[in-house]
Amino acid sequence: MTDPIAPAIELKGISKAFGPVQANKDISIRVMPGTIHGIIGENGAGKSTLMSILYGFYKADAGEVWINGRKTEIPDSQAAIAAGIGMVFQHFKLVQNFTVLENVILGAEDGPMLGTSLARARGELRALAEEYELSVDPDQLIENLSVGHQQRVEILKALYRKADILILDEPTGVLTPAEADHLFRILDNLRAEGKTIVLITHKLREIMEITDTVSVMRRGEMTATVKTAETSPEQLAELMVGRKVLLRVDKVPARPGDAVLRVENLRHVDSHGVERLKGISLEVRAGEILGIAGVAGNGQSELLEVLGGYADATGTVRVNGKEIALSGPGSDGGARRACGIAHVPEDRQTEGLIMAYTAWENTVFGYHRDPRYQSGVLMNNALIREEAQDKMTRYDVRPPNPQLAARNFSGGNQQKIVLAREIERDPDILLIGQPTRGVDIGAIEFIHQEIVRLRDKGKAILLVSVELDEIFSLSDRIAVMFDGRIMGERLPDETDQTELGLLMAGVTGDPSGDPIKAVEASLEDKAAREAASHD
Amino acid sequence: MDFATLLQVLDSTVRLATPLLLACLAGLFSERSGIVDIGLEGKMLAAAFASAAIAAVTGSVWLGLLAGVVASTLMSGIHGLASITFRGNQLISGVAINFLASGLTVLIAQDWFGQGGRTPSLMGSGRFEPITLPFAQALSGVPVIGPIYAELISGHSILVYVAFLMVPLSWFVLYRTRFGLRLRAVGEAPEAVDTAGVSVVGLRYAAIVICGVLCGLAGAYLATGLQAGFVREMTAGRGYIALAALIFAKWRPWYALFACLLFGLLQAVALRFQNIDLGGITIPVQVMDALPYILTVIILAGFVGKAIPPRASGEPYQKER
C-alpha cells in the first residue's frame, strides 16, 4: 500500500550532535524517485553526517527516516542495504588486492561456498555493464584499476545489492574531466531506469549540470531546497556561505618580469625506484602565476617536494640565475628558504603544520632560527606570540587565538596560518600546492586574493592544483603534467577544459575518433605500467 | 650420511615442524583478520602446561588436549578483548600474554605438583602414541619407498597428521568459502567489510578463536606428543619461529607448510649433529638455531620477493567520522 508518488527518501527533523558540535540540526528533506538530488554545502556543513545517518553509520539523536513512504529504522549498514540504499564513499571502500568480482560479492554472497556466488556475479556484472556503460574487467585486481574504474566497481557493488537509491559523496574529486563526464552519463542512465540518486558535492558546476533538485546545507542546517532549473550558481553560493561571494577571481593581466625560477630536465626517482619526474623543464617569471594542472599522482607532488627541498633530484634549478643544489648539503628546506623560496605544501596537516602545537609556534616553523627570534640561548617567545597575533588578525584567522593548537582550527583557517607564515617572509618565489583543498568557499575567496596580491607585488608563483577551475581562475600560464612529464603549456584564454582534460590524460595531438575512448585507453595504459612497475 | 640417517633426520623434521606448523597457521588466521599476534608463544606454553597437567591428573590425553585448547583459547580471548574490543596496542597485548603464560605456568605447576615447575612425566594413555598406518609393516621390505612409508610417513601421533591436514583445509577455508573471503577482506580493508554490512568485530573474534584452538593443538602436541610432560619455557621460542615462518610464507597456507618444514629441518639438523664440520670449518649449533631468524630478515629485507603483510594488520578498526 505505498503511495505511488511517495518520496524515495524522506527525512523528518533529523538532528545529530557530536559532543558540543551540532552536526545536523532539525533537517527535513524529500527526495523524489527517479531524480538526481544534489546536496551542496561547505566542508563541515553536515552533508556527510546526514548521509552517514541514512547509511546506518550513525544513529540520529532525533528524527525519522522514511524510505518509499515507509518509516524505516536504519541501525546499521546491513539495514540500509536491505532498504535498497547503496553508498559510494569519497574514499572507496574496496579491498585493493581482491578482484573486482570478489569485491562485488563481499558481504552479499549466496551461500557459505564461493563458487556459485562468483559465477552468478559474473553474469550479473556483464548485464549491468551493458545496461549502464559500467564495463570493468571482473578478474582484474582493484589496485590495477584507474580511479574512475574503481568508482565504477563501487557503483556495481551497490547495484548488485539491488540498490534503488544511490548516494554518491564527492564523486568527481578524484576524476579527470573525461571520467567525470562518463560518470554523469552513467548517472543519467541510472535515472532513466528509475533509480534515485543523491549527489553530495561542493562543486556548483556539477550541481547545475546534472541535478534536478538541489538542497543547500550550512552549519548543520538545511537552508534551502530549490529546483536546479530555477536557480543560479551565484544564488547557491550565497545560500552556502550566507553572504555574497565572488566566484571569479578579480585580477588584472599579469606584467611578468624576468624568469626567477628556471628548471631544466628535472628528474626524481622515488623510494620504490619508480621515476616520478621524467625531465621537467619550466620557468616562472616575476609577477606571474604558473599553474600546474593534472590528475593527482602524476608527479606534481614530487615537483613541489623537490623544489621545496625535501626530495632529491637531478637536473638544474636556477633561482635568480644562481644554480641551487638538488641533493646533498645545501639542498634542504632551510637552504631553499634562504634563497627566497617559500612553500605552502599540499598536505598542510602533515607537512605544513604540526597539529599538536599552538598556532603561534606554527607561525615560525622553518624560520625559527632567525636571529630576530632569539634572545640569548632562548627563543624570544613573547615577540613570536605578538607577531602571531598580528598575522592572525591580518589574515582573518578565526578564532584569532594564537594559543590554540593547530588542529583546533578549520581547514581554511589552518591554511591561512600556513599562508601567513610563508607570505610574511616576503619570498621571491612561492610554491603552493592545493591551496584550497578542504577549504570552504569564503576562505577560498580570501586565499585566492592573497595569491593574486602576492603576484601583483612582483613575486613568482608556482601553483599546483587538481581543481581545474582554480587553475583557470588564477593562472597566467597553465602547464599540464601527466606521468612525470609536462604535456604542454597553454594560456588560459586560449584553451578550455576539454583540451586540458585530454592533456591531463596524456593525450596529445588530435585524437581521432572518440576522445573519451582515447582518454580511457591512455589511463589504462598508465595503470598497467604502474602495476608492472610495482612487481 | 647414509639413507637411514637421512630418514631419521627427516622423520625428526616432521615432528619438529608440527608445532611450528600449527602455530604458524594459528598466526595466519589471526593476522589475515588484521590482528597481529606476537602471543603465539605464550598461548602454546599455556596449552602445553594445561594439557600436561590435566593428562597427568586424569590419565587421559584427550582431556589434556581439551584443557590445552581451552587454556590457549582463553589467552586468545584476552588478546581479543584488549585489541578488538578495547582497541589496544596489539603488540603490547601479545607481549603481555607471553609474560603471563611464562609466569603462570611455572607458578601453578609448582603449587600443584611441587616438582620445580614441571608436571609429572606422562605415561601410557597420558600421551599421544604413534599411529602405525596400514601396510607399514608389510611394505617396509620394499626398497626406498618401503622405509620412507614406514619410517617417515607412518608412526607419528595423531596431531602430526592433523597439523598437515590443516594446510589444505586452511587453504580451502581462506580461498573457497564465504568466511575466508570475509576474513581476508577484514585484514585488508575493514571499512569495506563494515560498509558491506558484515561485522568487523565478529570476524576478528572468529579469527582469534581459530588462532587459540590451533595454538592449543600446538602446545598440547609439545607436552603430550613430542615430549612427555611440561617443563618450564618448553616452547623455547617456537612461537617466534612460527611468526618468522608466517612472514617467510607471505601469509599463505601452502608456503607456511614449506617454511615450517624448512625451519623444522634446521632444528632437526641442529639437534642431530650439533657442530657441523665442513672440512676445517666448524659451524656451531647456534648458527643453525639462528638461521630461521636470519632467513626471515633476508625475506623482510626484500631479497627474495616481497613479503607484504595484510594492510590493516595491527590497526584497531574505528569508524571514521
PDB file of C-alpha atoms in Angstrom, chain B residues 5-196:
ATOM      1  CA  THR B   5      70.331 -41.370   8.939  1.00  0.00           C
ATOM      2  CA  LEU B   6      68.679 -39.192   6.319  1.00  0.00           C
ATOM      3  CA  LEU B   7      65.340 -40.813   7.069  1.00  0.00           C
ATOM      4  CA  GLN B   8      65.853 -40.262  10.785  1.00  0.00           C
ATOM      5  CA  VAL B   9      66.622 -36.585  10.261  1.00  0.00           C
ATOM      6  CA  LEU B  10      63.591 -36.166   8.024  1.00  0.00           C
ATOM      7  CA  ASP B  11      61.424 -38.051  10.500  1.00  0.00           C
ATOM      8  CA  SER B  12      62.532 -35.727  13.235  1.00  0.00           C
ATOM      9  CA  THR B  13      61.949 -32.794  10.864  1.00  0.00           C
ATOM     10  CA  VAL B  14      58.291 -33.801  10.592  1.00  0.00           C
ATOM     11  CA  ARG B  15      57.927 -33.992  14.358  1.00  0.00           C
ATOM     12  CA  LEU B  16      59.644 -30.673  14.981  1.00  0.00           C
ATOM     13  CA  ALA B  17      57.764 -28.956  12.168  1.00  0.00           C
ATOM     14  CA  THR B  18      54.379 -29.968  13.574  1.00  0.00           C
ATOM     15  CA  PRO B  19      54.115 -27.454  16.441  1.00  0.00           C
ATOM     16  CA  LEU B  20      55.602 -24.769  14.187  1.00  0.00           C
ATOM     17  CA  LEU B  21      53.025 -25.502  11.507  1.00  0.00           C
ATOM     18  CA  LEU B  22      50.066 -25.425  13.887  1.00  0.00           C
ATOM     19  CA  ALA B  23      51.245 -22.191  15.470  1.00  0.00           C
ATOM     20  CA  CYS B  24      52.037 -20.710  12.077  1.00  0.00           C
ATOM     21  CA  LEU B  25      48.542 -21.446  10.767  1.00  0.00           C
ATOM     22  CA  ALA B  26      47.147 -20.036  14.010  1.00  0.00           C
ATOM     23  CA  GLY B  27      49.049 -16.822  13.367  1.00  0.00           C
ATOM     24  CA  LEU B  28      47.915 -16.893   9.752  1.00  0.00           C
ATOM     25  CA  PHE B  29      44.222 -16.810  10.663  1.00  0.00           C
ATOM     26  CA  SER B  30      44.802 -14.098  13.235  1.00  0.00           C
ATOM     27  CA  GLU B  31      46.943 -11.851  11.057  1.00  0.00           C
ATOM     28  CA  ARG B  32      44.788 -12.365   7.974  1.00  0.00           C
ATOM     29  CA  SER B  33      41.974 -10.853  10.006  1.00  0.00           C
ATOM     30  CA  GLY B  34      44.162  -7.879  10.896  1.00  0.00           C
ATOM     31  CA  ILE B  35      45.189  -8.887  14.420  1.00  0.00           C
ATOM     32  CA  VAL B  36      48.942  -9.127  14.880  1.00  0.00           C
ATOM     33  CA  ASP B  37      49.664 -11.974  17.254  1.00  0.00           C
ATOM     34  CA  ILE B  38      53.038 -11.973  18.920  1.00  0.00           C
ATOM     35  CA  GLY B  39      51.495 -14.050  21.729  1.00  0.00           C
ATOM     36  CA  LEU B  40      51.646 -17.376  19.895  1.00  0.00           C
ATOM     37  CA  GLU B  41      54.487 -18.385  22.192  1.00  0.00           C
ATOM     38  CA  GLY B  42      52.515 -17.696  25.348  1.00  0.00           C
ATOM     39  CA  LYS B  43      49.423 -19.455  24.108  1.00  0.00           C
ATOM     40  CA  MET B  44      51.401 -22.553  23.189  1.00  0.00           C
ATOM     41  CA  LEU B  45      53.067 -22.529  26.577  1.00  0.00           C
ATOM     42  CA  ALA B  46      49.757 -22.220  28.405  1.00  0.00           C
ATOM     43  CA  ALA B  47      48.317 -25.033  26.307  1.00  0.00           C
ATOM     44  CA  ALA B  48      51.373 -27.211  26.876  1.00  0.00           C
ATOM     45  CA  PHE B  49      51.046 -26.809  30.618  1.00  0.00           C
ATOM     46  CA  ALA B  50      47.274 -27.250  30.774  1.00  0.00           C
ATOM     47  CA  SER B  51      47.340 -30.351  28.607  1.00  0.00           C
ATOM     48  CA  ALA B  52      50.197 -31.966  30.513  1.00  0.00           C
ATOM     49  CA  ALA B  53      48.659 -31.146  33.890  1.00  0.00           C
ATOM     50  CA  ILE B  54      45.204 -32.465  33.048  1.00  0.00           C
ATOM     51  CA  ALA B  55      46.611 -35.515  31.264  1.00  0.00           C
ATOM     52  CA  ALA B  56      48.759 -36.270  34.321  1.00  0.00           C
ATOM     53  CA  VAL B  57      45.864 -35.876  36.722  1.00  0.00           C
ATOM     54  CA  THR B  58      43.174 -37.687  34.743  1.00  0.00           C
ATOM     55  CA  GLY B  59      45.374 -40.069  32.818  1.00  0.00           C
ATOM     56  CA  SER B  60      43.554 -39.130  29.628  1.00  0.00           C
ATOM     57  CA  VAL B  61      45.456 -37.400  26.889  1.00  0.00           C
ATOM     58  CA  TRP B  62      42.203 -36.395  25.219  1.00  0.00           C
ATOM     59  CA  LEU B  63      41.039 -34.498  28.286  1.00  0.00           C
ATOM     60  CA  GLY B  64      44.525 -32.989  28.342  1.00  0.00           C
ATOM     61  CA  LEU B  65      44.171 -31.881  24.751  1.00  0.00           C
ATOM     62  CA  LEU B  66      40.809 -30.320  25.518  1.00  0.00           C
ATOM     63  CA  ALA B  67      42.291 -28.476  28.503  1.00  0.00           C
ATOM     64  CA  GLY B  68      45.163 -27.222  26.352  1.00  0.00           C
ATOM     65  CA  VAL B  69      42.801 -25.881  23.699  1.00  0.00           C
ATOM     66  CA  VAL B  70      40.630 -24.205  26.331  1.00  0.00           C
ATOM     67  CA  ALA B  71      43.630 -22.584  28.020  1.00  0.00           C
ATOM     68  CA  SER B  72      45.010 -21.275  24.750  1.00  0.00           C
ATOM     69  CA  THR B  73      41.626 -20.003  23.588  1.00  0.00           C
ATOM     70  CA  LEU B  74      41.167 -18.161  26.867  1.00  0.00           C
ATOM     71  CA  MET B  75      44.510 -16.451  26.322  1.00  0.00           C
ATOM     72  CA  SER B  76      43.362 -15.611  22.809  1.00  0.00           C
ATOM     73  CA  GLY B  77      40.186 -14.174  24.262  1.00  0.00           C
ATOM     74  CA  ILE B  78      42.209 -11.816  26.458  1.00  0.00           C
ATOM     75  CA  HIS B  79      44.171 -10.700  23.428  1.00  0.00           C
ATOM     76  CA  GLY B  80      40.908 -10.204  21.517  1.00  0.00           C
ATOM     77  CA  LEU B  81      39.356  -8.214  24.321  1.00  0.00           C
ATOM     78  CA  ALA B  82      42.385  -5.944  24.543  1.00  0.00           C
ATOM     79  CA  SER B  83      42.948  -5.466  20.838  1.00  0.00           C
ATOM     80  CA  ILE B  84      39.466  -5.716  19.280  1.00  0.00           C
ATOM     81  CA  THR B  85      37.014  -4.528  21.894  1.00  0.00           C
ATOM     82  CA  PHE B  86      39.250  -2.006  23.643  1.00  0.00           C
ATOM     83  CA  ARG B  87      41.355  -1.208  20.544  1.00  0.00           C
ATOM     84  CA  GLY B  88      44.583  -1.509  22.476  1.00  0.00           C
ATOM     85  CA  ASN B  89      48.034  -1.942  21.086  1.00  0.00           C
ATOM     86  CA  GLN B  90      48.258  -5.470  19.719  1.00  0.00           C
ATOM     87  CA  LEU B  91      51.988  -5.858  20.265  1.00  0.00           C
ATOM     88  CA  ILE B  92      51.766  -4.883  23.901  1.00  0.00           C
ATOM     89  CA  SER B  93      48.837  -7.184  24.487  1.00  0.00           C
ATOM     90  CA  GLY B  94      50.713 -10.038  22.789  1.00  0.00           C
ATOM     91  CA  VAL B  95      53.834  -9.486  24.853  1.00  0.00           C
ATOM     92  CA  ALA B  96      51.692  -9.389  27.994  1.00  0.00           C
ATOM     93  CA  ILE B  97      50.215 -12.778  27.036  1.00  0.00           C
ATOM     94  CA  ASN B  98      53.720 -14.182  26.731  1.00  0.00           C
ATOM     95  CA  PHE B  99      54.778 -12.903  30.151  1.00  0.00           C
ATOM     96  CA  LEU B 100      51.539 -14.034  31.700  1.00  0.00           C
ATOM     97  CA  ALA B 101      51.914 -17.566  30.346  1.00  0.00           C
ATOM     98  CA  SER B 102      55.573 -17.762  31.225  1.00  0.00           C
ATOM     99  CA  GLY B 103      54.947 -16.859  34.853  1.00  0.00           C
ATOM    100  CA  LEU B 104      51.603 -18.501  35.471  1.00  0.00           C
ATOM    101  CA  THR B 105      52.536 -21.920  34.107  1.00  0.00           C
ATOM    102  CA  VAL B 106      55.534 -22.312  36.401  1.00  0.00           C
ATOM    103  CA  LEU B 107      53.703 -20.850  39.390  1.00  0.00           C
ATOM    104  CA  ILE B 108      50.696 -23.124  39.071  1.00  0.00           C
ATOM    105  CA  ALA B 109      52.822 -26.133  38.240  1.00  0.00           C
ATOM    106  CA  GLN B 110      54.937 -25.620  41.353  1.00  0.00           C
ATOM    107  CA  ASP B 111      51.926 -25.070  43.560  1.00  0.00           C
ATOM    108  CA  TRP B 112      50.078 -28.052  42.123  1.00  0.00           C
ATOM    109  CA  PHE B 113      52.760 -30.673  41.651  1.00  0.00           C
ATOM    110  CA  GLY B 114      55.709 -29.374  43.689  1.00  0.00           C
ATOM    111  CA  GLN B 115      58.252 -30.635  41.171  1.00  0.00           C
ATOM    112  CA  GLY B 116      60.116 -27.422  40.477  1.00  0.00           C
ATOM    113  CA  GLY B 117      57.656 -26.024  37.938  1.00  0.00           C
ATOM    114  CA  ARG B 118      57.220 -29.159  35.893  1.00  0.00           C
ATOM    115  CA  THR B 119      54.416 -31.669  35.643  1.00  0.00           C
ATOM    116  CA  PRO B 120      54.876 -35.371  36.360  1.00  0.00           C
ATOM    117  CA  SER B 121      56.089 -37.397  33.412  1.00  0.00           C
ATOM    118  CA  LEU B 122      53.255 -38.670  31.288  1.00  0.00           C
ATOM    119  CA  MET B 123      52.920 -42.355  30.590  1.00  0.00           C
ATOM    120  CA  GLY B 124      50.598 -44.672  28.664  1.00  0.00           C
ATOM    121  CA  SER B 125      47.226 -43.095  27.899  1.00  0.00           C
ATOM    122  CA  GLY B 126      48.550 -39.767  29.163  1.00  0.00           C
ATOM    123  CA  ARG B 127      50.446 -39.328  25.903  1.00  0.00           C
ATOM    124  CA  PHE B 128      49.638 -39.404  22.239  1.00  0.00           C
ATOM    125  CA  GLU B 129      51.017 -42.682  20.922  1.00  0.00           C
ATOM    126  CA  PRO B 130      52.444 -43.112  17.446  1.00  0.00           C
ATOM    127  CA  ILE B 131      49.955 -44.439  14.938  1.00  0.00           C
ATOM    128  CA  THR B 132      51.117 -47.181  12.611  1.00  0.00           C
ATOM    129  CA  LEU B 133      49.482 -46.645   9.258  1.00  0.00           C
ATOM    130  CA  PRO B 134      48.068 -49.677   7.409  1.00  0.00           C
ATOM    131  CA  PHE B 135      50.574 -51.818   5.483  1.00  0.00           C
ATOM    132  CA  ALA B 136      53.555 -50.072   7.131  1.00  0.00           C
ATOM    133  CA  GLN B 137      54.877 -53.419   8.261  1.00  0.00           C
ATOM    134  CA  ALA B 138      54.151 -55.169   5.007  1.00  0.00           C
ATOM    135  CA  LEU B 139      55.700 -52.507   2.818  1.00  0.00           C
ATOM    136  CA  SER B 140      58.828 -51.936   4.872  1.00  0.00           C
ATOM    137  CA  GLY B 141      60.640 -54.562   2.818  1.00  0.00           C
ATOM    138  CA  VAL B 142      60.183 -52.651  -0.435  1.00  0.00           C
ATOM    139  CA  PRO B 143      63.376 -50.708  -1.216  1.00  0.00           C
ATOM    140  CA  VAL B 144      63.325 -46.897  -0.783  1.00  0.00           C
ATOM    141  CA  ILE B 145      59.527 -46.489  -0.809  1.00  0.00           C
ATOM    142  CA  GLY B 146      59.073 -49.027   1.971  1.00  0.00           C
ATOM    143  CA  PRO B 147      61.278 -47.335   4.560  1.00  0.00           C
ATOM    144  CA  ILE B 148      60.005 -43.902   3.565  1.00  0.00           C
ATOM    145  CA  TYR B 149      56.440 -45.026   4.174  1.00  0.00           C
ATOM    146  CA  ALA B 150      57.176 -46.993   7.338  1.00  0.00           C
ATOM    147  CA  GLU B 151      59.629 -44.565   8.945  1.00  0.00           C
ATOM    148  CA  LEU B 152      58.769 -41.155   7.631  1.00  0.00           C
ATOM    149  CA  ILE B 153      55.047 -41.182   6.914  1.00  0.00           C
ATOM    150  CA  SER B 154      53.791 -43.810   9.328  1.00  0.00           C
ATOM    151  CA  GLY B 155      54.421 -43.831  13.057  1.00  0.00           C
ATOM    152  CA  HIS B 156      53.517 -40.303  14.120  1.00  0.00           C
ATOM    153  CA  SER B 157      50.948 -39.255  16.650  1.00  0.00           C
ATOM    154  CA  ILE B 158      47.516 -38.152  15.514  1.00  0.00           C
ATOM    155  CA  LEU B 159      48.279 -34.438  15.979  1.00  0.00           C
ATOM    156  CA  VAL B 160      51.015 -34.605  13.347  1.00  0.00           C
ATOM    157  CA  TYR B 161      48.516 -35.802  10.773  1.00  0.00           C
ATOM    158  CA  VAL B 162      46.009 -33.210  11.956  1.00  0.00           C
ATOM    159  CA  ALA B 163      48.613 -30.460  11.518  1.00  0.00           C
ATOM    160  CA  PHE B 164      49.423 -31.481   7.971  1.00  0.00           C
ATOM    161  CA  LEU B 165      45.758 -31.839   7.048  1.00  0.00           C
ATOM    162  CA  MET B 166      45.205 -28.322   8.377  1.00  0.00           C
ATOM    163  CA  VAL B 167      47.190 -26.947   5.447  1.00  0.00           C
ATOM    164  CA  PRO B 168      44.782 -27.873   2.634  1.00  0.00           C
ATOM    165  CA  LEU B 169      41.884 -27.218   4.980  1.00  0.00           C
ATOM    166  CA  SER B 170      43.123 -23.702   5.759  1.00  0.00           C
ATOM    167  CA  TRP B 171      43.690 -23.057   2.082  1.00  0.00           C
ATOM    168  CA  PHE B 172      40.160 -24.203   1.272  1.00  0.00           C
ATOM    169  CA  VAL B 173      38.599 -22.109   4.030  1.00  0.00           C
ATOM    170  CA  LEU B 174      40.541 -18.997   3.065  1.00  0.00           C
ATOM    171  CA  TYR B 175      40.094 -19.123  -0.687  1.00  0.00           C
ATOM    172  CA  ARG B 176      36.947 -21.108  -1.333  1.00  0.00           C
ATOM    173  CA  THR B 177      34.478 -20.110   1.340  1.00  0.00           C
ATOM    174  CA  ARG B 178      32.462 -17.037   2.225  1.00  0.00           C
ATOM    175  CA  PHE B 179      34.063 -16.937   5.646  1.00  0.00           C
ATOM    176  CA  GLY B 180      37.520 -16.965   4.083  1.00  0.00           C
ATOM    177  CA  LEU B 181      36.695 -14.149   1.676  1.00  0.00           C
ATOM    178  CA  ARG B 182      35.417 -12.001   4.509  1.00  0.00           C
ATOM    179  CA  LEU B 183      38.341 -12.908   6.741  1.00  0.00           C
ATOM    180  CA  ARG B 184      40.876 -11.902   4.118  1.00  0.00           C
ATOM    181  CA  ALA B 185      38.917  -8.727   3.422  1.00  0.00           C
ATOM    182  CA  VAL B 186      38.788  -7.688   7.068  1.00  0.00           C
ATOM    183  CA  GLY B 187      42.563  -7.871   7.325  1.00  0.00           C
ATOM    184  CA  GLU B 188      42.994  -5.770   4.206  1.00  0.00           C
ATOM    185  CA  ALA B 189      40.187  -3.242   4.335  1.00  0.00           C
ATOM    186  CA  PRO B 190      37.920  -3.496   7.379  1.00  0.00           C
ATOM    187  CA  GLU B 191      35.989  -0.435   6.193  1.00  0.00           C
ATOM    188  CA  ALA B 192      34.957  -2.368   3.068  1.00  0.00           C
ATOM    189  CA  VAL B 193      33.647  -5.202   5.222  1.00  0.00           C
ATOM    190  CA  ASP B 194      31.850  -2.795   7.508  1.00  0.00           C
ATOM    191  CA  THR B 195      30.100  -0.904   4.726  1.00  0.00           C
ATOM    192  CA  ALA B 196      29.111  -4.213   3.156  1.00  0.00           C
TER     193      ALA B 196
END
